[in-house]
Short mmCIF file of C-alpha atoms and ligand atoms in Angstrom, two decimals:
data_model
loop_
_atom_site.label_atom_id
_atom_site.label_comp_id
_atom_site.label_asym_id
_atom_site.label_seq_id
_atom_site.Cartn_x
_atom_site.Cartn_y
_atom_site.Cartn_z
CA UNK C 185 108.07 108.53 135.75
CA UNK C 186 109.13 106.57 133.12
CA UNK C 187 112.44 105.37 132.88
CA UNK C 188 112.90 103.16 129.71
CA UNK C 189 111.92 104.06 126.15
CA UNK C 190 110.03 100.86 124.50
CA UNK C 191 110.56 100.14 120.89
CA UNK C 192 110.00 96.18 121.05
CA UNK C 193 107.47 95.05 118.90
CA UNK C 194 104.93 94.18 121.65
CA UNK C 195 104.02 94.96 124.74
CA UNK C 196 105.98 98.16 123.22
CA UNK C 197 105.82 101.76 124.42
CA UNK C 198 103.23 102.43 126.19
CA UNK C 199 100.67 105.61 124.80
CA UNK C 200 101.51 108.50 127.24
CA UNK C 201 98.58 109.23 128.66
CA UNK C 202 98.10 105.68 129.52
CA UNK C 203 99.67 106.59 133.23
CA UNK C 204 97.04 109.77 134.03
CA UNK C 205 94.01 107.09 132.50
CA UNK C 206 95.14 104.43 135.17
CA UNK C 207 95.04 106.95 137.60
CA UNK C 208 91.35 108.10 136.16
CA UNK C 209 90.02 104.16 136.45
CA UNK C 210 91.15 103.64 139.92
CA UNK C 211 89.60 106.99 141.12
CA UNK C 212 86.21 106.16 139.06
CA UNK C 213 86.48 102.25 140.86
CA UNK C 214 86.72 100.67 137.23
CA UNK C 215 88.60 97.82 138.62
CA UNK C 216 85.58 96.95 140.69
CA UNK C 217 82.34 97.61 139.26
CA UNK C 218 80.01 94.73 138.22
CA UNK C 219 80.79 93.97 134.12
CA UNK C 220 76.76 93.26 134.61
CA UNK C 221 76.01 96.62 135.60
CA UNK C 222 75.60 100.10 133.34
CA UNK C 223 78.89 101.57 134.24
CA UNK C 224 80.04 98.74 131.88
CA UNK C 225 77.65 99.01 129.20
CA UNK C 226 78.87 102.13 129.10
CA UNK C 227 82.70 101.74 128.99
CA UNK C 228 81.56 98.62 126.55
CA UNK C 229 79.48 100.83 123.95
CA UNK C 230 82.02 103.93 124.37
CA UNK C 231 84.63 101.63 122.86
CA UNK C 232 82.39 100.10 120.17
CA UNK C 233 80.79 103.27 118.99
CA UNK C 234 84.92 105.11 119.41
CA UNK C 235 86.70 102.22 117.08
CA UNK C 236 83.46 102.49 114.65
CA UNK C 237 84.22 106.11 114.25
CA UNK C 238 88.00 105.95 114.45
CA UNK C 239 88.74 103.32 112.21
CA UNK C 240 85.36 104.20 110.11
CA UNK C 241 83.67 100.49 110.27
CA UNK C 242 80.42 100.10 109.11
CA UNK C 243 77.63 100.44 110.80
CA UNK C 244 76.35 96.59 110.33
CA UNK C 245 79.81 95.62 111.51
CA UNK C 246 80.25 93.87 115.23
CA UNK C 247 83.17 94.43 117.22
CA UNK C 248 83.67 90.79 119.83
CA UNK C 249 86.18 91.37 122.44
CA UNK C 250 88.77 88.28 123.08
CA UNK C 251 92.09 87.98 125.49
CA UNK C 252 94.28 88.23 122.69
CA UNK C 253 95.20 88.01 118.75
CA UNK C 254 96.56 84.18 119.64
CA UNK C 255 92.78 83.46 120.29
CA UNK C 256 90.84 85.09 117.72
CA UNK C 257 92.87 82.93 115.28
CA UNK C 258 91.19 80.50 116.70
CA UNK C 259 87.67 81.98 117.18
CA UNK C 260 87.81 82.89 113.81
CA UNK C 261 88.83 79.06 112.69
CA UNK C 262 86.17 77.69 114.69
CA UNK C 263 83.24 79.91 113.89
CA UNK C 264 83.75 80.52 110.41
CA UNK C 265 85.61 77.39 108.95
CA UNK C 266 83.68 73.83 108.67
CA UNK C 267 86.30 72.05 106.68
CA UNK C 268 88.71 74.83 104.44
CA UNK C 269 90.80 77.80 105.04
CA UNK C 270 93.22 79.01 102.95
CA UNK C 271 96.69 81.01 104.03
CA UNK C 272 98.93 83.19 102.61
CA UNK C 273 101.97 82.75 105.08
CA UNK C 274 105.13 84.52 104.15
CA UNK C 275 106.44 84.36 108.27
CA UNK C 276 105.94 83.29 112.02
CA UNK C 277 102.43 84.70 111.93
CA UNK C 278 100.76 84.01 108.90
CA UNK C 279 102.23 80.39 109.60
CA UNK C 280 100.70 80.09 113.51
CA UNK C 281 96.93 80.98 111.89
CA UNK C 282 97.72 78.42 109.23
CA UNK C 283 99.15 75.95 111.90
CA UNK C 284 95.45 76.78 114.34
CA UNK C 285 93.77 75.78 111.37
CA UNK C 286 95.41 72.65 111.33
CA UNK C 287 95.41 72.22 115.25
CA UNK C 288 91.50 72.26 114.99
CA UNK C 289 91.47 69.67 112.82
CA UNK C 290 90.61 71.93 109.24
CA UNK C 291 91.64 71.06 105.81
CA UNK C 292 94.11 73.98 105.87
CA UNK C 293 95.82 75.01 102.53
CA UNK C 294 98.39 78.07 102.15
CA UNK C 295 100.42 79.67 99.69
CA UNK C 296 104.06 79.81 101.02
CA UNK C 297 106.58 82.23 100.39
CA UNK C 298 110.44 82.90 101.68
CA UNK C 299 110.46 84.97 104.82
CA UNK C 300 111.03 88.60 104.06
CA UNK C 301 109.22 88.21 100.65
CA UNK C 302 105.94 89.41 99.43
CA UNK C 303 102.95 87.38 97.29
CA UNK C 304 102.84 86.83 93.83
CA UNK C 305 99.06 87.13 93.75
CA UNK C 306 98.89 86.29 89.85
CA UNK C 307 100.14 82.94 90.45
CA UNK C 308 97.86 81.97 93.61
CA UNK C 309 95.05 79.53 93.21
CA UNK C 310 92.95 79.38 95.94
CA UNK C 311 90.65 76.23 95.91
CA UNK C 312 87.09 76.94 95.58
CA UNK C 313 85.70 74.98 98.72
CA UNK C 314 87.61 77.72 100.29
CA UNK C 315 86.02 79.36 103.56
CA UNK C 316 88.36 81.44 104.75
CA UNK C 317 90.98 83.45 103.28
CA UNK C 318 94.13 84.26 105.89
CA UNK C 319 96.06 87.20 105.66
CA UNK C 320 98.50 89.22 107.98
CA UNK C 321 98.76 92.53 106.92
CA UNK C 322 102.49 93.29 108.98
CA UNK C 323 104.02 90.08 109.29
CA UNK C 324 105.97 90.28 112.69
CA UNK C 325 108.64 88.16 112.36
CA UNK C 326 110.23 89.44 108.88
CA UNK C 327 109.16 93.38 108.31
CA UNK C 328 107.04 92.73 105.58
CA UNK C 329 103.96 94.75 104.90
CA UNK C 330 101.00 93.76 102.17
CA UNK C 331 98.95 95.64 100.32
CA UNK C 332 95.15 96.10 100.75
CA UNK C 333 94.27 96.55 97.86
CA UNK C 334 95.81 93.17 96.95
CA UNK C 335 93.48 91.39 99.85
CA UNK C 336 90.77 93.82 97.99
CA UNK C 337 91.47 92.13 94.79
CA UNK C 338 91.46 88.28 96.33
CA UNK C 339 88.35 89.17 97.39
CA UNK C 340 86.60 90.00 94.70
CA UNK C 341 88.23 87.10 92.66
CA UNK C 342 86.18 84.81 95.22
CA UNK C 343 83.58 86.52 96.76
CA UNK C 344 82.11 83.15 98.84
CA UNK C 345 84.83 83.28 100.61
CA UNK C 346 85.41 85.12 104.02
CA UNK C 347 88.96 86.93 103.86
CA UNK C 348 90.15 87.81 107.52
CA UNK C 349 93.21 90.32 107.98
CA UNK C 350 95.70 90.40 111.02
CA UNK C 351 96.43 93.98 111.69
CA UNK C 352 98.24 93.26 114.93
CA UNK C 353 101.15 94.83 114.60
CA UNK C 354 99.97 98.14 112.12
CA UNK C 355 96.86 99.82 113.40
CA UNK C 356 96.21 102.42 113.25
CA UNK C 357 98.18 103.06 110.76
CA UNK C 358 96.33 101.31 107.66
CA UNK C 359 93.64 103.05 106.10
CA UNK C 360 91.35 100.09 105.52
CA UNK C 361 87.92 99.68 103.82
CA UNK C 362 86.30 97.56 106.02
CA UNK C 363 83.19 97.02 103.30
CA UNK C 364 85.47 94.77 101.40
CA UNK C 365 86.62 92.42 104.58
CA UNK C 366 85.17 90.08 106.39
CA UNK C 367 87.39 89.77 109.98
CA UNK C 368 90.15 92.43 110.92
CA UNK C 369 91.60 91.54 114.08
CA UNK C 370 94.03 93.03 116.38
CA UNK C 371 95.35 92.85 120.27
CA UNK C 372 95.97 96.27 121.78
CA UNK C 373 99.81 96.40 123.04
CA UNK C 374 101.34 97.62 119.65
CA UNK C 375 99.79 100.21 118.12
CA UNK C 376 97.82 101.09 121.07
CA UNK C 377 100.20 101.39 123.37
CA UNK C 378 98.21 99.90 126.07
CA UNK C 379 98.67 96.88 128.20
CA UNK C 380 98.49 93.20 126.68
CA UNK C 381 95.41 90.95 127.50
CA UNK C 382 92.72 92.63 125.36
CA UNK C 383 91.85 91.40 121.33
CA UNK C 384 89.59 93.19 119.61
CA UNK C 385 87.72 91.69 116.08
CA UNK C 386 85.73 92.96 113.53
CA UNK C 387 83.32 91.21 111.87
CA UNK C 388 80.89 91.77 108.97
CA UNK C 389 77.25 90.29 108.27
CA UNK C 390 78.78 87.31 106.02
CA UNK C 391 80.93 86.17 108.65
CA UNK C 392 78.54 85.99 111.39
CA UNK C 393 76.00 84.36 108.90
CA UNK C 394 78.65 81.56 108.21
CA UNK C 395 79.20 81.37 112.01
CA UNK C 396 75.10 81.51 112.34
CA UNK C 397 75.00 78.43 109.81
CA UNK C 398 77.68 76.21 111.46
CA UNK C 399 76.00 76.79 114.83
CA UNK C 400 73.11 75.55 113.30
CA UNK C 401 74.51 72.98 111.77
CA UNK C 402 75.98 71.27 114.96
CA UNK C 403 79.36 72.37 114.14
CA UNK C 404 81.80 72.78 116.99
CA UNK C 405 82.42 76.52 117.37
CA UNK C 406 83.70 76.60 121.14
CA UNK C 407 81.73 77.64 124.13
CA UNK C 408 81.58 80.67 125.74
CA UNK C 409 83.60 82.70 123.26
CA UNK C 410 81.42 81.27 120.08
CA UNK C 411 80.28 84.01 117.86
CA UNK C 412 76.62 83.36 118.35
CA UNK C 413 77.45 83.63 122.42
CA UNK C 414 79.44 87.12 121.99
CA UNK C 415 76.84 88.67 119.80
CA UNK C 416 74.23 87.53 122.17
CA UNK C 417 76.00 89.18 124.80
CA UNK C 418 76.89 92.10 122.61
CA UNK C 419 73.81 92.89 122.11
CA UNK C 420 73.22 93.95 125.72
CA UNK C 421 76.66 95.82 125.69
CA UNK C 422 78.13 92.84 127.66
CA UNK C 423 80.57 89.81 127.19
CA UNK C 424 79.95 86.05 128.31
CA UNK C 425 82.91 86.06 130.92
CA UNK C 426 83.93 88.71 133.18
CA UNK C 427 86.35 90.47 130.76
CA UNK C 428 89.37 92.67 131.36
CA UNK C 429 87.46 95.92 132.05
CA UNK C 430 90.62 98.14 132.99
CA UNK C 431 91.81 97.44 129.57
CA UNK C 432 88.45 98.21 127.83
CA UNK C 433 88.47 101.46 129.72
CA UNK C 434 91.97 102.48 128.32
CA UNK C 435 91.20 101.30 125.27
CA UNK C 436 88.32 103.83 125.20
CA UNK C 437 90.63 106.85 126.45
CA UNK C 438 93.39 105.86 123.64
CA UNK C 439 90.91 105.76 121.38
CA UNK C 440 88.97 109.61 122.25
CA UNK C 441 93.03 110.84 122.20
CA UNK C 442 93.59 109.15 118.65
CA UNK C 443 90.46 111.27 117.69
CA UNK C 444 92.02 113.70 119.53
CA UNK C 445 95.09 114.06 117.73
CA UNK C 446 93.33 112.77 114.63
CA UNK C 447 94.13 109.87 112.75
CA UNK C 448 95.39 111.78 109.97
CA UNK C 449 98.18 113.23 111.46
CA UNK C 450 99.28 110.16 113.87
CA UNK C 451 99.46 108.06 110.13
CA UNK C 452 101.86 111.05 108.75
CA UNK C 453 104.37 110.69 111.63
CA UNK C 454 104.54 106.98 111.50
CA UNK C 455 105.31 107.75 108.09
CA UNK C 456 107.77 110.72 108.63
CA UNK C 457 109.37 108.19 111.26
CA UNK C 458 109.57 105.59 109.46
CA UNK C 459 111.33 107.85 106.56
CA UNK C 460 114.22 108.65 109.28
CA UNK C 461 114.53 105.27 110.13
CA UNK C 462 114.76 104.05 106.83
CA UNK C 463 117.13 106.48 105.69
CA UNK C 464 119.66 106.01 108.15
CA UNK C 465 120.00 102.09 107.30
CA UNK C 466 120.06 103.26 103.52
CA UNK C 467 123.32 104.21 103.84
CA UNK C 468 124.83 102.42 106.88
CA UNK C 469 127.51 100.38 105.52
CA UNK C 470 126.51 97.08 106.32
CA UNK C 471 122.80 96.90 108.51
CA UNK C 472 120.33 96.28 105.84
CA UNK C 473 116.66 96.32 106.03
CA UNK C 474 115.91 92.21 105.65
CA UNK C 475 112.89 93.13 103.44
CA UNK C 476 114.73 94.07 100.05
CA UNK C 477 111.99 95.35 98.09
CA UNK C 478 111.08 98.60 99.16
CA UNK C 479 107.85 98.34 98.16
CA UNK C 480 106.80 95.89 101.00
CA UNK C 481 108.72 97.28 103.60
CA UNK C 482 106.73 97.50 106.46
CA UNK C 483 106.46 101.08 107.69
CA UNK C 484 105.58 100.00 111.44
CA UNK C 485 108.51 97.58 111.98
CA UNK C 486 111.90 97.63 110.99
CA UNK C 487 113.68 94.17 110.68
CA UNK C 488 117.21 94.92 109.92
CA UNK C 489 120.10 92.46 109.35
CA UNK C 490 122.83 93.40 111.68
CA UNK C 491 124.95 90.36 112.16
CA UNK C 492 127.36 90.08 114.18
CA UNK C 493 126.51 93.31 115.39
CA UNK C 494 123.05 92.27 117.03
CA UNK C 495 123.97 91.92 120.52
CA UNK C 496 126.43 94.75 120.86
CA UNK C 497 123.55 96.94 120.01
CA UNK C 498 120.71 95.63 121.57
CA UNK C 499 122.66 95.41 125.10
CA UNK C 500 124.37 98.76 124.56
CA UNK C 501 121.24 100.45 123.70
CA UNK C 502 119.77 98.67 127.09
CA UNK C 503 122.34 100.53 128.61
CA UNK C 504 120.92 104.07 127.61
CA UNK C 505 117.37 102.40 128.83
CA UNK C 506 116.28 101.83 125.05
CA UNK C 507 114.39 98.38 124.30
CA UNK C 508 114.44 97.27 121.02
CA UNK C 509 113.36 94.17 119.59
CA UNK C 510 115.78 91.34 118.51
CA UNK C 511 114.72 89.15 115.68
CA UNK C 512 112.30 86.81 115.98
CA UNK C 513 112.82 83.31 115.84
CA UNK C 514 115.83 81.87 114.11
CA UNK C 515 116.96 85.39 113.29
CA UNK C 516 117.44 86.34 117.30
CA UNK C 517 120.87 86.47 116.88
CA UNK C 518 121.02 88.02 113.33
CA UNK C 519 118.58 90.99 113.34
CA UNK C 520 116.96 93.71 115.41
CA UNK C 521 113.28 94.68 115.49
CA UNK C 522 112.47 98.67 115.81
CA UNK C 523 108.76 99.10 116.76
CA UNK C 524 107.74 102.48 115.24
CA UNK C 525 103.88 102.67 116.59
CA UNK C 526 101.49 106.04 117.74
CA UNK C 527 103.49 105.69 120.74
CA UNK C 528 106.69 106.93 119.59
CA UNK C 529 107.87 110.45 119.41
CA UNK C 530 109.83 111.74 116.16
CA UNK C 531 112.09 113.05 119.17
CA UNK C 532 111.98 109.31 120.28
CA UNK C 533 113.24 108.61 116.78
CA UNK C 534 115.40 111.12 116.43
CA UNK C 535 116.79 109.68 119.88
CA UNK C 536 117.21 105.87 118.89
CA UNK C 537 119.18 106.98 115.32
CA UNK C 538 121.43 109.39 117.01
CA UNK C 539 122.55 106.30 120.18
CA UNK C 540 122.67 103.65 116.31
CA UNK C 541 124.53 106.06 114.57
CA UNK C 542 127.14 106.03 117.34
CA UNK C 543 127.16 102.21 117.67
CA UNK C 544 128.06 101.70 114.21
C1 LIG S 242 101.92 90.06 118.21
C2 LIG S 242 101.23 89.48 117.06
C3 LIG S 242 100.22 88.51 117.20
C4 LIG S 242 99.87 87.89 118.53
O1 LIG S 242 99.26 88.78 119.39
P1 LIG S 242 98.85 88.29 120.87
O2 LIG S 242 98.17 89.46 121.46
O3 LIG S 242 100.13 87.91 121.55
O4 LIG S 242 97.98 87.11 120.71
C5 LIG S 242 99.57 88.09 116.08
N1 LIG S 242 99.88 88.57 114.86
C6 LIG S 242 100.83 89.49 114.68
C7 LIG S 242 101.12 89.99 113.31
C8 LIG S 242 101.54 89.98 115.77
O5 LIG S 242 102.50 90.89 115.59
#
């Protein structure tokens, strides 16, 4: 039975059939079979072949598993960077894959904006020894969601370079065209409701031929988690390390009830959510989304300036066993974080505004 109602930004709510599949591994012994053996080639290519249907990848794309979002920054730095990447940071994110870059030692550029503000993309020059093009598509920290057709565009303007997208915190909500990206990466507690320990990144021919060339070259990639060592692995529907096979299993279950459901219709009640939510802060008197432009609102996170206000409702909401999120960073004190993910009900919704409306 579940007691509390999750709407922190991650580990969130968890999806809820996420209990019965639990239930279904330890019955089927998934916490003990061999990851050498076919059991897990099979949980292994179930999840593959489900997110390249889901999510509609290509066919020519690979899908590496990693233990999180924190590491593929790094994976992606070390595989497919020699000397340049290039960031667009606009919060806490963008900033830490900018900040990997450096931590490995990589000529790292970025185009900085204010937190809570969006890119002017006219007025971006992005050197042309450029690798790697950073982007996070729902930056955590701040509520602000980008475009894709604006990483689309950057793309095209320079084509050499690889342009890799953190969708941690809005799958599946985006409907992305993975033809026109090189890396989209993501760890599975947001969106997919499931337990945290699992990243999952996409990857298409160009950036595994740049990680192919700097293997050659004698580059340092990393060891057991290089590209060339994944896709060698992947290949045989395995992974270089014993990975976390409970969470591969889930993730296939979560993603056969997405299909389920259908995509479709789990996008139009993030949106419909996300409406209520919205609305509501429209015309409270003084809590105010922090993102002011409308445009880049993010419509899977709500930051909202609430003040003073911020700890009277996050501990009075704790009360009535809703978690939300406070702000991140700096802004702990200042704002509050609502998680709005597959996860969530419109009756969960409906829930949290009705306990907000009578805190305020
Ligand atoms: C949560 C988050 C991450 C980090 O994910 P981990 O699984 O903790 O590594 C990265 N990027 C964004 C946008 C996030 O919201």
């Amino acid at each position: 039975m579940k007691n509390r109602l999750f709407f922190t930004a991650g580990p969130s709510q968890s999806y809820p059939t996420v209990a019965s599949h639990v239930q279904d591994a330890l019955k089927r012994d998934i916490l003990s079979i061999s990851h050498r053996g076919g059991e897990f080639q099979v949980i292994f290519n179930n999840v593959r072949n489900g997110l390249k249907r889901l999510l509609d990848i290509p066919e020519e794309y690979e899908i590496f598993f990693f233990s999180s979002a924190t590491e593929i920054w790094e994976r992606l730095i070390q595989n497919c960077v020699q000397e340049t990447s290039f960031h667009f940071d606009n919060g806490a994110f963008g900033n830490r894959f900018y900040q990997t870059a450096k931590q490995l030692k990589k000529k790292a550029l970025r185009y900085n904006v204010s937190d809570g503000e969006s890119f002017n993309y006219g007025s971006v020059l992005i050197p042309h020894e450029t690798e790697l093009i950073g982007f996070t598509h729902n930056e955590s920290s701040t509520g602000v969601m980008l475009d894709f057709e604006d990483m689309y565009a950057v793309k095209k303007q320079r084509p050499d370079a690889l342009v890799a997208v953190d969708v941690v915190s809005s799958i599946p909500y985006p409907v992305i065209d993975f033809s026109r990206l090189d890396a989209v990466f993501f760890s599975v507690q947001k969106g997919f409701g499931l337990p945290a320990g699992l990243g999952v990144c996409i990857l298409s021919p160009a950036a595994l031929k740049k990680a192919a060339q700097l293997t050659e070259k004698g580059a340092n990639v990393g060891s057991y988690h290089s590209f060339a060592e994944l896709k060698a692995y992947a290949d045989k529907a395995q992974t270089p390390e014993t990975p976390n096979v409970l969470n591969l299993y889930l993730l296939w279950r979560i993603i056969e009830d997405f299909e389920k459901k259908g995509l479709q219709t789990i996008r139009t009640e993030i949106d419909e959510k996300a409406d209520m939510l919205y609305r509501f802060f429209y015309t409270h008197h003084s809590w105010k989304p922090f993102v002011k432009q409308e445009q880049h609102r993010s419509r899977t996170l709500a930051v909202i300036e609430t003040g003073e206000d911020t700890k009277r409702i996050i501990t009075t909401l704790a009360k009535d066993n809703i978690e939300i999120g406070a702000g991140y960073g700096t802004y702990k004190d200042t704002h509050i974080r609502i998680a709005n993910f597959p996860s969530h009900t419109i009756a969960d919704m409906e829930k949290l505004i009705d306990k907000l409306e009578k805190l305020g």
